[in-house]
Amino acid sequence: MVSTLTRREITVASVGNPPPRYPGPGHSEDALVATMMDFWRQQIEPVLLDAPDLVVLPELFDRYDECPLDVVVGLRPAMLAASREMLAEVAREHRCYVAPGWAVPDADGDWHNSASLLDRSGVEIARYDKLRLVPTEFEYGLLPGREPVVVDTDFGRVGFALCFDLNFVELIELHRPLQPDVMLFPSRYHGGLMQAFWANQLRSHFIGSVGIVNLTSEVLSPVGHRIAGSTNYQQWVTTKINTNCAVVHLDNNRAGPLQALKQARGAAVTITDPGELGQVLITSHDSEVPVADLMAEFGIEGIADYLARSRQVNQQAGTPARPVSLQ
């Protein structure tokens, strides 16, 4: 089936500030909630000046750092209600998607470490419950999710991963058939090379929001190339990405089809080579011209098809496809 999703250039923002430190006993629930909301309004404000289409916040963004377990659990309902209201207001006023990481109960009342996506009207259109919890999260009464989640938006298909998830390669295989255009990564952990690995394996843009001081929040391309990131001076970043793109291998494409495409389309197409990978990213800057149409027109084979064809010819030559155990 041919996708009817519109894929295009958008402005994305990641706000990687850690939440404030718990001020200690003696503060009312209302005061603690109000302080948290005021803090995040101030942190989000700078990126709104760039009129983002999407704002990503860290994992458990509205939980105080160094906060006693009983206080965390007791604050959850009030904090979640206030966070929903505040972020929905941001989404409506600025006509942007907002993706927070927060603790959310399901229909049975079980709490999860979750990532949500609010649409431009402030309505929650997707929620992903973290699939791989660290053991201490169970002490907070959290339970793991059951399946990956993707949602279609006005710029492409969005998927989610949370923090510890990045360590589990099998989760990539669960996401692969869902074909996300953008993976959102609210976290309290950077993940290092695993960010680029996930981006490249899913051929998806990857937006990390890492709520830890001195760890960068970064935006990666589908070939794992760093597009932009926060710095030691500011813990937020805004940049543009274009989801009207595709990854191809240089084999059989470099000398003929890719050159012909560039000669024909000029500045309307960008071919980005990250180096050393043997893969490039083709981006169509005209949202009315899907990159898939350009590839078909110029006979350019996508990387998924190329790898599948390579597996097939190797198997036909007698090399079995044996399962590999990844630890």
Tab-separated table of C-alpha atoms in Angstrom:
chain	number	residue	atom	x	y	z
A	1	MET	CA	0.000	0.000	0.000
A	2	VAL	CA	1.319	3.449	-0.914
A	3	SER	CA	1.440	5.781	2.080
A	4	THR	CA	-0.671	8.931	1.876
A	5	LEU	CA	1.194	10.613	4.739
A	6	THR	CA	2.594	14.055	4.047
A	7	ARG	CA	6.285	14.185	4.859
A	8	ARG	CA	7.903	17.599	4.905
A	9	GLU	CA	10.259	20.015	6.619
A	10	ILE	CA	9.367	20.997	10.175
A	11	THR	CA	11.012	22.786	13.103
A	12	VAL	CA	11.633	20.596	16.130
A	13	ALA	CA	12.700	21.531	19.647
A	14	SER	CA	14.136	19.496	22.491
A	15	VAL	CA	14.165	20.896	26.018
A	16	GLY	CA	16.647	18.850	28.037
A	17	ASN	CA	16.588	20.620	31.367
A	18	PRO	CA	16.438	18.407	34.457
A	19	PRO	CA	13.488	19.100	36.760
A	20	PRO	CA	14.106	21.153	39.891
A	21	ARG	CA	15.400	19.557	43.085
A	22	TYR	CA	12.869	18.694	45.760
A	23	PRO	CA	12.830	21.648	48.191
A	24	GLY	CA	12.223	19.468	51.240
A	25	PRO	CA	9.280	18.922	53.605
A	26	GLY	CA	7.031	21.729	54.714
A	27	HIS	CA	5.612	22.637	51.293
A	28	SER	CA	1.996	22.013	50.376
A	29	GLU	CA	0.996	19.882	47.408
A	30	ASP	CA	-0.395	22.963	45.661
A	31	ALA	CA	2.881	24.828	46.166
A	32	LEU	CA	4.989	21.940	44.870
A	33	VAL	CA	2.826	21.575	41.780
A	34	ALA	CA	2.798	25.312	41.079
A	35	THR	CA	6.578	25.549	41.430
A	36	MET	CA	7.060	22.708	38.950
A	37	MET	CA	4.691	24.250	36.394
A	38	ASP	CA	6.346	27.668	36.688
A	39	PHE	CA	9.764	26.064	36.200
A	40	TRP	CA	8.762	24.309	32.977
A	41	ARG	CA	6.986	27.301	31.520
A	42	GLN	CA	10.285	29.176	31.856
A	43	GLN	CA	12.320	26.341	30.292
A	44	ILE	CA	9.973	25.907	27.328
A	45	GLU	CA	9.637	29.626	26.591
A	46	PRO	CA	12.956	30.068	24.677
A	47	VAL	CA	12.200	27.364	22.085
A	48	LEU	CA	8.738	28.757	21.406
A	49	LEU	CA	10.386	31.829	19.871
A	50	ASP	CA	11.391	29.596	16.939
A	51	ALA	CA	7.766	28.574	16.281
A	52	PRO	CA	8.416	24.829	16.575
A	53	ASP	CA	6.113	22.218	15.116
A	54	LEU	CA	7.180	19.774	17.831
A	55	VAL	CA	8.533	20.189	21.382
A	56	VAL	CA	10.032	17.181	23.201
A	57	LEU	CA	10.520	17.087	26.994
A	58	PRO	CA	12.557	14.666	29.150
A	59	GLU	CA	11.493	11.448	30.803
A	60	LEU	CA	9.484	12.029	34.017
A	61	PHE	CA	9.906	15.741	33.412
A	62	ASP	CA	7.519	16.738	36.204
A	63	ARG	CA	9.073	14.615	38.987
A	64	TYR	CA	11.289	16.453	41.466
A	65	ASP	CA	14.911	15.324	41.581
A	66	GLU	CA	16.098	13.761	44.849
A	67	CYS	CA	12.521	13.442	46.010
A	68	PRO	CA	11.447	10.780	48.562
A	69	LEU	CA	9.534	7.895	47.038
A	70	ASP	CA	6.401	8.494	49.102
A	71	VAL	CA	6.287	12.150	48.029
A	72	VAL	CA	6.739	11.197	44.355
A	73	VAL	CA	3.872	8.721	44.526
A	74	GLY	CA	1.632	11.050	46.498
A	75	LEU	CA	2.156	13.949	44.086
A	76	ARG	CA	1.522	11.968	40.914
A	77	PRO	CA	-2.209	12.598	40.349
A	78	ALA	CA	-2.058	16.339	41.014
A	79	MET	CA	1.194	16.767	39.093
A	80	LEU	CA	-0.132	14.899	36.070
A	81	ALA	CA	-3.350	16.929	35.993
A	82	ALA	CA	-1.440	20.210	36.134
A	83	SER	CA	1.104	19.055	33.541
A	84	ARG	CA	-1.637	18.020	31.131
A	85	GLU	CA	-3.323	21.393	31.469
A	86	MET	CA	-0.093	23.372	31.096
A	87	LEU	CA	1.210	21.465	28.064
A	88	ALA	CA	-2.184	21.426	26.356
A	89	GLU	CA	-2.219	25.210	26.690
A	90	VAL	CA	1.253	25.414	25.111
A	91	ALA	CA	0.164	23.160	22.242
A	92	ARG	CA	-3.022	25.141	21.575
A	93	GLU	CA	-1.472	28.583	21.857
A	94	HIS	CA	1.556	27.814	19.700
A	95	ARG	CA	-0.084	25.271	17.377
A	96	CYS	CA	2.610	22.697	17.998
A	97	TYR	CA	2.866	19.059	18.992
A	98	VAL	CA	4.227	18.466	22.500
A	99	ALA	CA	5.829	15.201	23.625
A	100	PRO	CA	6.383	14.849	27.391
A	101	GLY	CA	7.769	11.942	29.370
A	102	TRP	CA	5.664	11.463	32.526
A	103	ALA	CA	4.020	8.912	34.820
A	104	VAL	CA	0.487	8.024	33.659
A	105	PRO	CA	-2.111	5.511	34.901
A	106	ASP	CA	-3.863	3.167	32.505
A	107	ALA	CA	-7.559	2.269	32.490
A	108	ASP	CA	-6.963	-0.280	35.263
A	109	GLY	CA	-5.225	2.266	37.486
A	110	ASP	CA	-1.730	0.827	36.950
A	111	TRP	CA	0.947	3.485	36.569
A	112	HIS	CA	3.510	3.522	33.762
A	113	ASN	CA	6.588	5.484	32.797
A	114	SER	CA	5.155	6.903	29.584
A	115	ALA	CA	5.743	9.207	26.644
A	116	SER	CA	2.775	10.989	25.100
A	117	LEU	CA	2.131	13.110	22.044
A	118	LEU	CA	-0.286	16.028	22.266
A	119	ASP	CA	-1.460	17.384	18.924
A	120	ARG	CA	-1.640	21.031	17.884
A	121	SER	CA	-4.975	21.417	19.683
A	122	GLY	CA	-3.616	19.977	22.938
A	123	VAL	CA	-5.332	16.587	22.619
A	124	GLU	CA	-3.325	13.484	23.540
A	125	ILE	CA	-3.209	11.386	20.357
A	126	ALA	CA	-0.729	8.714	21.455
A	127	ARG	CA	0.828	7.264	24.580
A	128	TYR	CA	3.679	4.800	24.791
A	129	ASP	CA	4.401	2.920	28.013
A	130	LYS	CA	8.095	2.140	28.510
A	131	LEU	CA	8.736	-1.474	27.583
A	132	ARG	CA	11.944	-2.060	29.551
A	133	LEU	CA	11.995	-0.676	33.096
A	134	VAL	CA	15.076	-0.616	35.277
A	135	PRO	CA	14.468	-2.758	38.404
A	136	THR	CA	14.188	0.249	40.750
A	137	GLU	CA	11.226	1.621	38.783
A	138	PHE	CA	9.092	-1.203	40.121
A	139	GLU	CA	9.671	0.231	43.608
A	140	TYR	CA	7.732	3.300	42.434
A	141	GLY	CA	4.778	1.120	41.518
A	142	LEU	CA	5.413	1.388	37.783
A	143	LEU	CA	4.707	-1.426	35.348
A	144	PRO	CA	6.159	-2.021	31.854
A	145	GLY	CA	4.169	-1.482	28.697
A	146	ARG	CA	3.095	-4.192	26.280
A	147	GLU	CA	3.849	-2.967	22.766
A	148	PRO	CA	5.472	-0.238	20.688
A	149	VAL	CA	3.330	2.681	19.560
A	150	VAL	CA	3.335	4.833	16.430
A	151	VAL	CA	0.999	7.635	15.446
A	152	ASP	CA	0.485	9.463	12.156
A	153	THR	CA	0.857	13.247	12.232
A	154	ASP	CA	0.810	16.029	9.646
A	155	PHE	CA	4.552	15.567	9.059
A	156	GLY	CA	4.934	11.787	9.207
A	157	ARG	CA	4.751	8.797	11.516
A	158	VAL	CA	6.049	9.182	15.079
A	159	GLY	CA	7.331	6.453	17.385
A	160	PHE	CA	8.715	6.428	20.924
A	161	ALA	CA	11.480	4.974	23.070
A	162	LEU	CA	12.196	5.799	26.715
A	163	CYS	CA	15.591	5.790	28.414
A	164	PHE	CA	16.527	2.172	29.303
A	165	ASP	CA	14.691	0.922	26.188
A	166	LEU	CA	17.710	1.868	24.093
A	167	ASN	CA	19.730	-1.037	25.518
A	168	PHE	CA	17.459	-3.703	24.030
A	169	VAL	CA	18.085	-4.440	20.385
A	170	GLU	CA	14.956	-6.585	20.123
A	171	LEU	CA	12.875	-3.427	20.542
A	172	ILE	CA	14.290	-2.159	17.254
A	173	GLU	CA	12.875	-5.247	15.584
A	174	LEU	CA	9.463	-4.543	17.131
A	175	HIS	CA	9.538	-0.992	15.755
A	176	ARG	CA	10.959	-1.809	12.316
A	177	PRO	CA	7.692	-2.963	10.650
A	178	LEU	CA	5.929	0.145	11.995
A	179	GLN	CA	8.227	2.368	9.872
A	180	PRO	CA	8.444	5.500	12.032
A	181	ASP	CA	9.686	8.679	10.351
A	182	VAL	CA	10.638	10.233	13.699
A	183	MET	CA	11.560	8.503	16.958
A	184	LEU	CA	11.108	10.529	20.149
A	185	PHE	CA	13.394	9.732	23.076
A	186	PRO	CA	12.493	11.355	26.413
A	187	SER	CA	15.171	10.125	28.798
A	188	ARG	CA	17.341	10.455	31.901
A	189	TYR	CA	20.177	8.676	30.077
A	190	HIS	CA	21.974	9.621	26.893
A	191	GLY	CA	22.634	6.255	25.303
A	192	GLY	CA	25.759	7.287	23.394
A	193	LEU	CA	26.232	5.315	20.194
A	194	MET	CA	22.875	3.593	20.692
A	195	GLN	CA	21.068	6.757	19.604
A	196	ALA	CA	22.760	6.697	16.205
A	197	PHE	CA	22.275	2.934	15.995
A	198	TRP	CA	18.515	3.211	16.562
A	199	ALA	CA	18.239	6.101	14.084
A	200	ASN	CA	20.145	4.195	11.406
A	201	GLN	CA	18.452	0.845	11.962
A	202	LEU	CA	14.964	2.380	11.827
A	203	ARG	CA	15.943	4.878	9.070
A	204	SER	CA	14.237	7.464	11.220
A	205	HIS	CA	15.006	10.897	12.570
A	206	PHE	CA	15.753	10.622	16.289
A	207	ILE	CA	15.034	13.399	18.801
A	208	GLY	CA	16.465	12.957	22.274
A	209	SER	CA	15.485	15.012	25.302
A	210	VAL	CA	17.871	14.030	28.085
A	211	GLY	CA	17.008	15.585	31.437
A	212	ILE	CA	20.450	15.362	33.015
A	213	VAL	CA	22.910	18.223	33.530
A	214	ASN	CA	25.917	18.082	31.147
A	215	LEU	CA	24.313	15.513	28.849
A	216	THR	CA	23.292	16.801	25.445
A	217	SER	CA	19.864	16.553	23.874
A	218	GLU	CA	20.393	15.832	20.197
A	219	VAL	CA	18.595	15.549	16.879
A	220	LEU	CA	19.900	12.833	14.544
A	221	SER	CA	19.177	12.051	10.907
A	222	PRO	CA	18.102	8.623	9.599
A	223	VAL	CA	21.744	7.793	8.837
A	224	GLY	CA	22.675	8.511	12.472
A	225	HIS	CA	24.266	11.873	11.642
A	226	ARG	CA	24.030	14.577	14.332
A	227	ILE	CA	21.996	17.473	12.950
A	228	ALA	CA	22.000	19.651	16.083
A	229	GLY	CA	22.228	19.465	19.860
A	230	SER	CA	22.122	21.358	23.116
A	231	THR	CA	25.323	22.706	24.661
A	232	ASN	CA	26.890	23.373	28.050
A	233	TYR	CA	25.442	26.897	27.824
A	234	GLN	CA	21.853	25.992	26.951
A	235	GLN	CA	20.035	22.746	27.566
A	236	TRP	CA	17.639	23.147	24.697
A	237	VAL	CA	17.930	22.998	20.935
A	238	THR	CA	15.781	23.897	17.947
A	239	THR	CA	16.477	22.834	14.384
A	240	LYS	CA	14.777	21.802	11.163
A	241	ILE	CA	14.306	18.252	9.928
A	242	ASN	CA	12.730	17.003	6.720
A	243	THR	CA	10.846	13.717	6.874
A	244	ASN	CA	10.476	13.570	3.072
A	245	CYS	CA	13.635	11.493	2.849
A	246	ALA	CA	15.012	7.994	2.369
A	247	VAL	CA	18.225	6.074	3.087
A	248	VAL	CA	19.977	4.313	0.217
A	249	HIS	CA	23.200	2.353	-0.062
A	250	LEU	CA	25.868	3.618	-2.421
A	251	ASP	CA	26.202	0.219	-4.115
A	252	ASN	CA	24.635	0.366	-7.597
A	253	ASN	CA	23.368	3.913	-6.925
A	254	ARG	CA	26.439	6.135	-6.682
A	255	ALA	CA	27.730	6.533	-10.235
A	256	GLY	CA	24.456	6.474	-12.160
A	257	PRO	CA	21.075	6.984	-10.465
A	258	LEU	CA	22.133	9.353	-7.679
A	259	GLN	CA	24.137	11.520	-10.055
A	260	ALA	CA	21.267	11.622	-12.528
A	261	LEU	CA	18.813	12.575	-9.758
A	262	LYS	CA	20.984	15.465	-8.587
A	263	GLN	CA	21.599	16.726	-12.100
A	264	ALA	CA	17.893	16.688	-12.856
A	265	ARG	CA	16.578	18.167	-9.607
A	266	GLY	CA	19.447	20.364	-8.416
A	267	ALA	CA	18.773	22.201	-5.150
A	268	ALA	CA	15.335	20.604	-4.843
A	269	VAL	CA	17.104	17.465	-3.657
A	270	THR	CA	19.864	17.001	-1.073
A	271	ILE	CA	22.043	13.905	-0.950
A	272	THR	CA	23.794	13.769	2.438
A	273	ASP	CA	26.770	11.463	2.940
A	274	PRO	CA	27.763	10.952	6.610
A	275	GLY	CA	30.931	9.168	5.526
A	276	GLU	CA	32.281	5.692	6.338
A	277	LEU	CA	28.812	4.138	6.298
A	278	GLY	CA	28.276	3.471	2.621
A	279	GLN	CA	24.808	4.961	2.990
A	280	VAL	CA	23.405	8.360	2.032
A	281	LEU	CA	20.221	10.238	2.834
A	282	ILE	CA	18.139	11.553	-0.062
A	283	THR	CA	15.896	14.469	0.906
A	284	SER	CA	13.217	16.025	-1.293
A	285	HIS	CA	12.641	19.676	-0.437
A	286	ASP	CA	9.298	19.739	-2.230
A	287	SER	CA	6.606	18.184	-0.042
A	288	GLU	CA	4.506	17.725	-3.198
A	289	VAL	CA	7.178	15.399	-4.609
A	290	PRO	CA	7.586	12.351	-2.340
A	291	VAL	CA	11.109	11.005	-2.216
A	292	ALA	CA	9.702	7.561	-3.073
A	293	ASP	CA	8.515	8.957	-6.414
A	294	LEU	CA	11.994	10.318	-7.155
A	295	MET	CA	13.566	6.971	-6.340
A	296	ALA	CA	11.156	5.178	-8.643
A	297	GLU	CA	11.740	7.702	-11.417
A	298	PHE	CA	15.519	7.331	-11.318
A	299	GLY	CA	15.680	3.642	-10.489
A	300	ILE	CA	17.194	4.098	-7.020
A	301	GLU	CA	16.945	1.073	-4.739
A	302	GLY	CA	16.162	1.757	-1.084
A	303	ILE	CA	18.434	0.243	1.540
A	304	ALA	CA	15.801	-2.119	2.958
A	305	ASP	CA	15.217	-3.609	-0.492
A	306	TYR	CA	18.953	-3.788	-1.168
A	307	LEU	CA	19.685	-5.623	2.083
A	308	ALA	CA	16.769	-7.992	1.533
A	309	ARG	CA	18.044	-8.760	-1.973
A	310	SER	CA	21.534	-9.329	-0.582
A	311	ARG	CA	20.201	-11.789	1.995
A	312	GLN	CA	18.302	-13.627	-0.689
A	313	VAL	CA	21.251	-14.113	-3.036
A	314	ASN	CA	23.427	-15.265	-0.150
A	315	GLN	CA	20.825	-17.796	0.945
A	316	GLN	CA	20.480	-19.047	-2.614
A	317	ALA	CA	24.247	-19.559	-2.627
A	318	GLY	CA	23.909	-21.825	0.372
A	319	THR	CA	24.574	-19.472	3.259
A	320	PRO	CA	21.772	-20.061	5.791
A	321	ALA	CA	20.214	-17.200	7.689
A	322	ARG	CA	20.901	-18.293	11.254
A	323	PRO	CA	19.398	-16.502	14.264
A	324	VAL	CA	21.847	-14.559	16.371
A	325	SER	CA	21.481	-14.166	20.117
A	326	LEU	CA	22.166	-10.567	21.136
A	327	GLN	CA	22.917	-9.971	24.805
